[in-house]
PDB file of C-alpha atoms in Angstrom:
ATOM      1  CA  MET A1407      -9.461  11.880  -9.424  1.00 62.00           C
ATOM      2  CA  LYS A1408     -10.669   8.761 -11.284  1.00 76.00           C
ATOM      3  CA  LYS A1409     -12.395   6.000  -9.373  1.00 87.00           C
ATOM      4  CA  LEU A1410     -10.110   3.302  -8.041  1.00 92.00           C
ATOM      5  CA  ARG A1411     -10.904  -0.247  -9.193  1.00 95.00           C
ATOM      6  CA  VAL A1412     -11.273  -2.808  -6.386  1.00 97.00           C
ATOM      7  CA  LEU A1413     -11.084  -6.631  -6.413  1.00 97.00           C
ATOM      8  CA  LEU A1414     -12.556  -8.543  -3.427  1.00 97.00           C
ATOM      9  CA  VAL A1415     -10.941 -11.904  -2.538  1.00 96.00           C
ATOM     10  CA  ASP A1416     -12.552 -14.072   0.171  1.00 94.00           C
ATOM     11  CA  ASP A1417     -13.869 -17.641   0.125  1.00 93.00           C
ATOM     12  CA  GLU A1418     -16.923 -16.610   2.177  1.00 91.00           C
ATOM     13  CA  ILE A1419     -19.586 -15.116  -0.066  1.00 91.00           C
ATOM     14  CA  MET A1420     -21.217 -13.338   2.892  1.00 91.00           C
ATOM     15  CA  ILE A1421     -17.971 -11.473   3.547  1.00 91.00           C
ATOM     16  CA  ARG A1422     -17.765 -10.358  -0.085  1.00 93.00           C
ATOM     17  CA  GLU A1423     -21.426  -9.320  -0.087  1.00 92.00           C
ATOM     18  CA  GLY A1424     -20.864  -7.432   3.147  1.00 91.00           C
ATOM     19  CA  PHE A1425     -18.062  -5.426   1.581  1.00 93.00           C
ATOM     20  CA  LYS A1426     -20.205  -4.645  -1.451  1.00 92.00           C
ATOM     21  CA  ARG A1427     -23.352  -3.688   0.447  1.00 92.00           C
ATOM     22  CA  LEU A1428     -22.201  -2.281   3.784  1.00 91.00           C
ATOM     23  CA  PHE A1429     -19.341  -0.050   2.651  1.00 93.00           C
ATOM     24  CA  ASP A1430     -19.969   3.123   0.661  1.00 93.00           C
ATOM     25  CA  TRP A1431     -17.422   2.668  -2.136  1.00 94.00           C
ATOM     26  CA  GLU A1432     -18.870   5.602  -4.086  1.00 92.00           C
ATOM     27  CA  ALA A1433     -18.176   7.999  -1.221  1.00 91.00           C
ATOM     28  CA  HIS A1434     -14.522   6.944  -1.310  1.00 91.00           C
ATOM     29  CA  ASP A1435     -14.179   7.252  -5.112  1.00 90.00           C
ATOM     30  CA  CYS A1436     -13.927   3.486  -5.610  1.00 94.00           C
ATOM     31  CA  GLU A1437     -15.828   0.769  -7.481  1.00 95.00           C
ATOM     32  CA  VAL A1438     -15.825  -3.011  -7.020  1.00 96.00           C
ATOM     33  CA  VAL A1439     -14.967  -4.504 -10.425  1.00 97.00           C
ATOM     34  CA  GLY A1440     -14.681  -8.173  -9.496  1.00 96.00           C
ATOM     35  CA  GLU A1441     -14.373 -10.862  -6.829  1.00 95.00           C
ATOM     36  CA  ALA A1442     -12.665 -14.208  -6.270  1.00 95.00           C
ATOM     37  CA  ALA A1443     -13.139 -17.126  -3.855  1.00 94.00           C
ATOM     38  CA  ASP A1444      -9.734 -18.859  -4.032  1.00 93.00           C
ATOM     39  CA  GLY A1445      -6.081 -18.166  -4.760  1.00 92.00           C
ATOM     40  CA  MET A1446      -6.001 -19.329  -8.365  1.00 91.00           C
ATOM     41  CA  GLU A1447      -9.135 -17.393  -9.255  1.00 94.00           C
ATOM     42  CA  ALA A1448      -7.632 -14.333  -7.557  1.00 94.00           C
ATOM     43  CA  LEU A1449      -4.473 -14.532  -9.676  1.00 91.00           C
ATOM     44  CA  ALA A1450      -6.554 -14.829 -12.847  1.00 92.00           C
ATOM     45  CA  GLN A1451      -8.792 -11.911 -11.889  1.00 94.00           C
ATOM     46  CA  ILE A1452      -5.783  -9.740 -11.080  1.00 94.00           C
ATOM     47  CA  ASP A1453      -4.297 -10.482 -14.507  1.00 90.00           C
ATOM     48  CA  THR A1454      -7.602  -9.800 -16.280  1.00 92.00           C
ATOM     49  CA  LEU A1455      -9.002  -6.826 -14.381  1.00 94.00           C
ATOM     50  CA  ARG A1456      -5.778  -5.014 -13.378  1.00 93.00           C
ATOM     51  CA  PRO A1457      -7.382  -3.510 -10.248  1.00 95.00           C
ATOM     52  CA  ASP A1458      -5.875  -0.614  -8.323  1.00 93.00           C
ATOM     53  CA  ILE A1459      -6.695  -2.267  -4.980  1.00 94.00           C
ATOM     54  CA  VAL A1460      -7.090  -5.890  -3.893  1.00 95.00           C
ATOM     55  CA  ILE A1461      -8.895  -6.637  -0.616  1.00 95.00           C
ATOM     56  CA  MET A1462      -7.470 -10.054   0.291  1.00 90.00           C
ATOM     57  CA  ASP A1463      -8.205 -12.697   2.938  1.00 90.00           C
ATOM     58  CA  ILE A1464      -5.187 -14.800   4.015  1.00 85.00           C
ATOM     59  CA  ASN A1465      -6.935 -18.139   4.533  1.00 86.00           C
ATOM     60  CA  ILE A1466      -8.388 -18.954   1.101  1.00 90.00           C
ATOM     61  CA  PRO A1467      -8.434 -22.308  -0.753  1.00 91.00           C
ATOM     62  CA  ILE A1468      -5.790 -23.618  -3.185  1.00 87.00           C
ATOM     63  CA  MET A1469      -3.270 -20.856  -2.499  1.00 87.00           C
ATOM     64  CA  SER A1470      -2.942 -18.547   0.527  1.00 86.00           C
ATOM     65  CA  GLY A1471      -3.623 -14.856   0.162  1.00 87.00           C
ATOM     66  CA  LEU A1472      -0.026 -13.982   1.045  1.00 85.00           C
ATOM     67  CA  LYS A1473       1.263 -16.319  -1.677  1.00 87.00           C
ATOM     68  CA  VAL A1474      -1.122 -14.728  -4.200  1.00 90.00           C
ATOM     69  CA  ILE A1475       0.265 -11.313  -3.318  1.00 88.00           C
ATOM     70  CA  GLN A1476       3.867 -12.528  -3.553  1.00 84.00           C
ATOM     71  CA  LEU A1477       3.275 -13.955  -7.050  1.00 87.00           C
ATOM     72  CA  SER A1478       1.114 -11.153  -8.430  1.00 88.00           C
ATOM     73  CA  ARG A1479       3.589  -8.482  -7.313  1.00 84.00           C
ATOM     74  CA  ILE A1480       6.039  -9.844  -9.883  1.00 82.00           C
ATOM     75  CA  LYS A1481       3.738  -8.911 -12.786  1.00 84.00           C
ATOM     76  CA  HIS A1482       1.740  -6.089 -11.196  1.00 87.00           C
ATOM     77  CA  PRO A1483       3.943  -4.215  -8.703  1.00 85.00           C
ATOM     78  CA  GLN A1484       1.725  -1.122  -8.804  1.00 86.00           C
ATOM     79  CA  ILE A1485      -1.336  -2.816  -7.250  1.00 90.00           C
ATOM     80  CA  ALA A1486      -2.104  -2.010  -3.597  1.00 89.00           C
ATOM     81  CA  TYR A1487      -3.180  -4.799  -1.216  1.00 89.00           C
ATOM     82  CA  VAL A1488      -5.180  -4.755   2.015  1.00 89.00           C
ATOM     83  CA  ILE A1489      -5.254  -7.935   4.106  1.00 86.00           C
ATOM     84  CA  VAL A1490      -8.548  -8.690   5.871  1.00 85.00           C
ATOM     85  CA  SER A1491      -8.146 -11.663   8.198  1.00 80.00           C
ATOM     86  CA  GLY A1492      -9.494 -13.442  11.233  1.00 77.00           C
ATOM     87  CA  TYR A1493      -5.942 -14.090  12.437  1.00 64.00           C
ATOM     88  CA  ASP A1494      -4.868 -11.698  15.196  1.00 58.00           C
ATOM     89  CA  ASP A1495      -1.238 -12.785  14.937  1.00 52.00           C
ATOM     90  CA  PHE A1496       1.614 -10.314  14.648  1.00 48.00           C
ATOM     91  CA  SER A1497       3.772 -12.770  12.679  1.00 55.00           C
ATOM     92  CA  TYR A1498       1.216 -12.499   9.887  1.00 54.00           C
ATOM     93  CA  CYS A1499       1.440  -8.728  10.182  1.00 55.00           C
ATOM     94  CA  GLN A1500       5.217  -8.932   9.884  1.00 53.00           C
ATOM     95  CA  GLN A1501       5.032 -10.935   6.675  1.00 57.00           C
ATOM     96  CA  ALA A1502       2.386  -8.576   5.336  1.00 52.00           C
ATOM     97  CA  LEU A1503       4.657  -5.611   6.055  1.00 54.00           C
ATOM     98  CA  ARG A1504       7.521  -7.290   4.225  1.00 55.00           C
ATOM     99  CA  LEU A1505       5.230  -7.730   1.209  1.00 50.00           C
ATOM    100  CA  GLN A1506       4.548  -3.965   1.389  1.00 59.00           C
ATOM    101  CA  ILE A1507       0.854  -4.442   2.103  1.00 60.00           C
ATOM    102  CA  THR A1508      -0.933  -1.201   2.859  1.00 64.00           C
ATOM    103  CA  ASP A1509      -2.942  -2.391   5.851  1.00 72.00           C
ATOM    104  CA  TYR A1510      -3.925  -5.434   7.913  1.00 74.00           C
ATOM    105  CA  ILE A1511      -7.531  -5.433   9.145  1.00 80.00           C
ATOM    106  CA  LEU A1512      -9.168  -7.965  11.452  1.00 80.00           C
ATOM    107  CA  LYS A1513     -12.597  -9.526  10.991  1.00 81.00           C
ATOM    108  CA  PRO A1514     -15.307  -8.609  11.766  1.00 85.00           C
ATOM    109  CA  VAL A1515     -14.589  -5.491   9.762  1.00 86.00           C
ATOM    110  CA  ASN A1516     -15.208  -2.077  11.267  1.00 88.00           C
ATOM    111  CA  TYR A1517     -16.291  -0.206   8.139  1.00 89.00           C
ATOM    112  CA  GLU A1518     -15.483   3.213   9.590  1.00 87.00           C
ATOM    113  CA  GLU A1519     -11.895   2.118  10.187  1.00 86.00           C
ATOM    114  CA  PHE A1520     -11.883   0.476   6.783  1.00 89.00           C
ATOM    115  CA  GLY A1521     -12.856   3.822   5.227  1.00 91.00           C
ATOM    116  CA  THR A1522      -9.820   5.428   6.855  1.00 88.00           C
ATOM    117  CA  CYS A1523      -7.693   2.598   5.473  1.00 86.00           C
ATOM    118  CA  ILE A1524      -8.997   3.226   1.947  1.00 90.00           C
ATOM    119  CA  ASP A1525      -8.324   6.961   2.230  1.00 88.00           C
ATOM    120  CA  ASN A1526      -4.762   6.279   3.411  1.00 85.00           C
ATOM    121  CA  LEU A1527      -4.342   3.868   0.541  1.00 84.00           C
ATOM    122  CA  LYS A1528      -5.365   6.560  -1.948  1.00 87.00           C
ATOM    123  CA  ILE A1529      -2.599   8.711  -0.510  1.00 86.00           C
ATOM    124  CA  SER A1530      -0.088   5.868  -1.013  1.00 81.00           C
ATOM    125  CA  LEU A1531      -1.175   5.410  -4.619  1.00 82.00           C
ATOM    126  CA  PHE A1532      -0.828   9.143  -5.226  1.00 82.00           C
ATOM    127  CA  GLU A1533       2.697   9.110  -3.781  1.00 78.00           C
ATOM    128  CA  GLN A1534       3.521   6.163  -6.024  1.00 77.00           C
ATOM    129  CA  ARG A1535       2.256   8.098  -9.034  1.00 76.00           C
ATOM    130  CA  ILE A1536       4.469  11.053  -8.092  1.00 72.00           C
ATOM    131  CA  ALA A1537       7.499   8.760  -7.843  1.00 69.00           C
ATOM    132  CA  THR A1538       6.974   7.182 -11.249  1.00 67.00           C
ATOM    133  CA  ALA A1539       5.292   9.875 -13.322  1.00 61.00           C
ATOM    134  CA  GLU A1540       7.037  11.919 -15.959  1.00 55.00           C
ATOM    135  CA  GLU A1541       6.744  15.709 -16.066  1.00 55.00           C
ATOM    136  CA  PRO A1542       3.062  16.443 -15.360  1.00 54.00           C
ATOM    137  CA  LYS A1543       1.136  18.321 -18.017  1.00 59.00           C
ATOM    138  CA  GLU A1544      -1.706  19.891 -16.035  1.00 71.00           C
ATOM    139  CA  GLN A1545      -1.193  23.019 -13.954  1.00 75.00           C
ATOM    140  CA  GLU A1546      -3.094  21.618 -10.956  1.00 78.00           C
ATOM    141  CA  GLU A1547      -0.955  18.468 -10.999  1.00 78.00           C
ATOM    142  CA  ARG A1548       2.195  20.579 -10.981  1.00 83.00           C
ATOM    143  CA  VAL A1549       0.887  22.569  -8.023  1.00 88.00           C
ATOM    144  CA  ILE A1550      -0.154  19.574  -5.885  1.00 88.00           C
ATOM    145  CA  MET A1551       3.111  17.763  -6.579  1.00 86.00           C
ATOM    146  CA  GLY A1552       5.034  20.865  -5.582  1.00 89.00           C
ATOM    147  CA  ILE A1553       3.058  21.107  -2.356  1.00 92.00           C
ATOM    148  CA  THR A1554       3.537  17.454  -1.435  1.00 90.00           C
ATOM    149  CA  ARG A1555       7.251  17.743  -2.150  1.00 88.00           C
ATOM    150  CA  TYR A1556       7.371  20.798   0.134  1.00 92.00           C
ATOM    151  CA  LEU A1557       5.668  18.786   2.901  1.00 91.00           C
ATOM    152  CA  GLN A1558       8.256  16.020   2.555  1.00 87.00           C
ATOM    153  CA  GLU A1559      11.104  18.510   2.897  1.00 89.00           C
ATOM    154  CA  HIS A1560       9.572  20.463   5.796  1.00 91.00           C
ATOM    155  CA  LEU A1561       7.814  17.704   7.731  1.00 89.00           C
ATOM    156  CA  ALA A1562       9.576  18.497  11.013  1.00 89.00           C
ATOM    157  CA  GLU A1563       8.409  22.123  10.819  1.00 89.00           C
ATOM    158  CA  GLU A1564       5.019  23.691  11.466  1.00 88.00           C
ATOM    159  CA  VAL A1565       2.866  23.200   8.377  1.00 91.00           C
ATOM    160  CA  SER A1566      -0.643  24.527   7.757  1.00 93.00           C
ATOM    161  CA  LEU A1567      -2.841  25.610   4.881  1.00 94.00           C
ATOM    162  CA  SER A1568      -2.039  29.253   5.607  1.00 94.00           C
ATOM    163  CA  ILE A1569       1.722  28.560   5.533  1.00 94.00           C
ATOM    164  CA  LEU A1570       1.362  26.684   2.247  1.00 95.00           C
ATOM    165  CA  ALA A1571      -0.799  29.474   0.842  1.00 94.00           C
ATOM    166  CA  GLU A1572       1.912  32.006   1.629  1.00 93.00           C
ATOM    167  CA  GLU A1573       4.672  29.782   0.268  1.00 93.00           C
ATOM    168  CA  PHE A1574       2.888  29.056  -3.022  1.00 92.00           C
ATOM    169  CA  HIS A1575       0.992  32.354  -3.347  1.00 92.00           C
ATOM    170  CA  LEU A1576      -2.365  30.603  -3.441  1.00 92.00           C
ATOM    171  CA  ASN A1577      -5.665  30.764  -1.581  1.00 93.00           C
ATOM    172  CA  PRO A1578      -5.877  28.288   1.368  1.00 93.00           C
ATOM    173  CA  GLN A1579      -9.316  27.121   0.218  1.00 93.00           C
ATOM    174  CA  TYR A1580      -7.922  26.451  -3.258  1.00 93.00           C
ATOM    175  CA  ILE A1581      -5.135  24.294  -1.793  1.00 93.00           C
ATOM    176  CA  SER A1582      -7.652  22.447   0.369  1.00 93.00           C
ATOM    177  CA  GLN A1583      -9.782  21.703  -2.690  1.00 91.00           C
ATOM    178  CA  LEU A1584      -6.717  20.556  -4.638  1.00 90.00           C
ATOM    179  CA  PHE A1585      -6.075  17.816  -2.093  1.00 91.00           C
ATOM    180  CA  LYS A1586      -9.668  16.617  -2.432  1.00 88.00           C
ATOM    181  CA  ASN A1587      -9.616  16.743  -6.234  1.00 86.00           C
ATOM    182  CA  GLU A1588      -6.148  15.350  -6.950  1.00 84.00           C
ATOM    183  CA  ILE A1589      -5.554  12.940  -4.043  1.00 85.00           C
ATOM    184  CA  GLY A1590      -9.061  12.190  -2.844  1.00 86.00           C
ATOM    185  CA  VAL A1591      -8.538  13.112   0.821  1.00 87.00           C
ATOM    186  CA  GLY A1592      -8.336  16.345   2.787  1.00 89.00           C
ATOM    187  CA  PHE A1593      -5.122  18.194   3.603  1.00 93.00           C
ATOM    188  CA  LEU A1594      -5.123  17.239   7.298  1.00 91.00           C
ATOM    189  CA  ALA A1595      -5.712  13.534   6.538  1.00 89.00           C
ATOM    190  CA  TYR A1596      -2.837  13.600   4.046  1.00 91.00           C
ATOM    191  CA  LEU A1597      -0.467  15.370   6.448  1.00 92.00           C
ATOM    192  CA  THR A1598      -1.336  13.059   9.357  1.00 91.00           C
ATOM    193  CA  ASN A1599      -0.862   9.975   7.192  1.00 88.00           C
ATOM    194  CA  PHE A1600       2.485  11.235   5.954  1.00 88.00           C
ATOM    195  CA  ARG A1601       3.665  11.968   9.508  1.00 92.00           C
ATOM    196  CA  MET A1602       2.580   8.520  10.714  1.00 91.00           C
ATOM    197  CA  GLU A1603       4.404   6.771   7.866  1.00 88.00           C
ATOM    198  CA  LYS A1604       7.548   8.757   8.652  1.00 90.00           C
ATOM    199  CA  ALA A1605       7.243   7.867  12.340  1.00 92.00           C
ATOM    200  CA  LYS A1606       6.703   4.139  11.665  1.00 90.00           C
ATOM    201  CA  LYS A1607       9.781   4.015   9.442  1.00 88.00           C
ATOM    202  CA  LEU A1608      11.908   5.700  12.121  1.00 92.00           C
ATOM    203  CA  LEU A1609      10.544   3.412  14.844  1.00 90.00           C
ATOM    204  CA  LEU A1610      11.575   0.307  12.917  1.00 86.00           C
ATOM    205  CA  THR A1611      14.871   1.470  11.416  1.00 87.00           C
ATOM    206  CA  THR A1612      16.466   3.692  14.084  1.00 89.00           C
ATOM    207  CA  SER A1613      17.118   3.701  17.816  1.00 90.00           C
ATOM    208  CA  PHE A1614      15.794   7.255  18.250  1.00 93.00           C
ATOM    209  CA  SER A1615      13.623   7.837  21.298  1.00 94.00           C
ATOM    210  CA  VAL A1616       9.882   8.380  20.878  1.00 93.00           C
ATOM    211  CA  ALA A1617      10.389  12.067  21.672  1.00 94.00           C
ATOM    212  CA  GLU A1618      13.051  12.406  18.951  1.00 94.00           C
ATOM    213  CA  ILE A1619      10.842  10.619  16.435  1.00 94.00           C
ATOM    214  CA  ALA A1620       7.886  12.805  17.376  1.00 94.00           C
ATOM    215  CA  GLU A1621       9.959  15.897  16.625  1.00 93.00           C
ATOM    216  CA  GLN A1622      11.148  14.568  13.263  1.00 93.00           C
ATOM    217  CA  ALA A1623       7.562  13.697  12.351  1.00 93.00           C
ATOM    218  CA  GLY A1624       6.409  17.244  13.050  1.00 92.00           C
ATOM    219  CA  TYR A1625       5.062  16.960  16.595  1.00 93.00           C
ATOM    220  CA  GLY A1626       6.561  19.378  19.091  1.00 87.00           C
ATOM    221  CA  ASP A1627       4.964  17.512  22.017  1.00 90.00           C
ATOM    222  CA  TYR A1628       5.645  13.768  22.126  1.00 88.00           C
ATOM    223  CA  ARG A1629       2.461  13.249  24.173  1.00 93.00           C
ATOM    224  CA  VAL A1630       0.378  14.685  21.334  1.00 94.00           C
ATOM    225  CA  PHE A1631       2.305  12.464  18.933  1.00 94.00           C
ATOM    226  CA  THR A1632       1.698   9.355  21.065  1.00 94.00           C
ATOM    227  CA  LYS A1633      -2.033  10.085  21.215  1.00 93.00           C
ATOM    228  CA  ALA A1634      -2.222  10.650  17.439  1.00 92.00           C
ATOM    229  CA  PHE A1635      -0.184   7.502  16.754  1.00 93.00           C
ATOM    230  CA  LYS A1636      -2.399   5.344  18.969  1.00 90.00           C
ATOM    231  CA  LYS A1637      -5.510   6.727  17.288  1.00 88.00           C
ATOM    232  CA  ALA A1638      -4.080   5.905  13.844  1.00 86.00           C
ATOM    233  CA  GLU A1639      -2.453   2.519  14.603  1.00 84.00           C
ATOM    234  CA  GLY A1640      -4.326   1.200  17.639  1.00 86.00           C
ATOM    235  CA  ILE A1641      -1.151   0.910  19.741  1.00 90.00           C
ATOM    236  CA  THR A1642       1.441   3.315  21.128  1.00 93.00           C
ATOM    237  CA  PRO A1643       4.730   4.016  19.285  1.00 93.00           C
ATOM    238  CA  SER A1644       6.664   1.985  21.868  1.00 92.00           C
ATOM    239  CA  GLN A1645       4.312  -0.977  21.491  1.00 90.00           C
ATOM    240  CA  TYR A1646       4.561  -0.762  17.697  1.00 88.00           C
ATOM    241  CA  ARG A1647       8.351  -0.908  17.824  1.00 87.00           C
ATOM    242  CA  ARG A1648       8.426  -3.687  20.422  1.00 86.00           C
ATOM    243  CA  GLU A1649       5.812  -5.907  18.732  1.00 80.00           C
ATOM    244  CA  PHE A1650       7.469  -5.649  15.334  1.00 76.00           C
ATOM    245  CA  LEU A1651      10.992  -6.273  16.560  1.00 70.00           C
ATOM    246  CA  ASP A1652       9.994  -9.054  19.012  1.00 66.00           C
ATOM    247  CA  GLY A1653       7.050 -10.482  17.116  1.00 54.00           C
ATOM    248  CA  GLY A1654       8.636 -13.812  16.259  1.00 40.00           C
ATOM    249  CA  GLU A1655       9.557 -15.671  13.117  1.00 36.00           C
ATOM    250  CA  ILE A1656       7.804 -15.168   9.814  1.00 32.00           C
ATOM    251  CA  ARG A1657       5.453 -17.966   8.833  1.00 33.00           C
ATOM    252  CA  GLU A1658       5.989 -19.612   5.471  1.00 30.00           C
TER     253      GLU A1658
END
């Protein structure tokens, strides 16, 4: 998998330097290709550099980070955005979700959690590539796309490397390595991310109980699901649903 190109946007130079020096971009198959200190500079850098990922503060001069994202999405819909902000306000999170932002991280940044965010983002970009790509040419691409499609169709069932190996007549270790090579994360990280995204969508768009959602997301025991969800999102499924639906008006 090619390295993902990252643009850092924050008006505080120490924050940008912290991201560059304290996070191991190389270990996550990424490289920082540019930075910006205000909204107008960010728009120009996005147009020039065409990054895969933009790490964006909300409160930046000239134009807010959310406005930059809203405008740049018109020309560059494929770019992924991660908000890094000092505002612990769910109304900001709501607006970020409506702009289809991958994640919302609070300062000071926990770089271990940020690494998980980047890995999840790589999964999202891979899924986007599947949705828009024409017929793949390479054998390994055909295999990994077939496997991920199988996971989508059988998410509520038991899924493991051994089950996939039997289904696709491949070695489990080979499948495991495919996930690392083609997506950039391990099989379990991919499956967990996919289950969490399915669960979040059901929590916000249906009235199913947590137990019903757990089952549809592939967890036979809703208590295991609740524990996994809280580990991934920081809050329980019920809190996630309640905070989003009752979080207040969106800020302009």
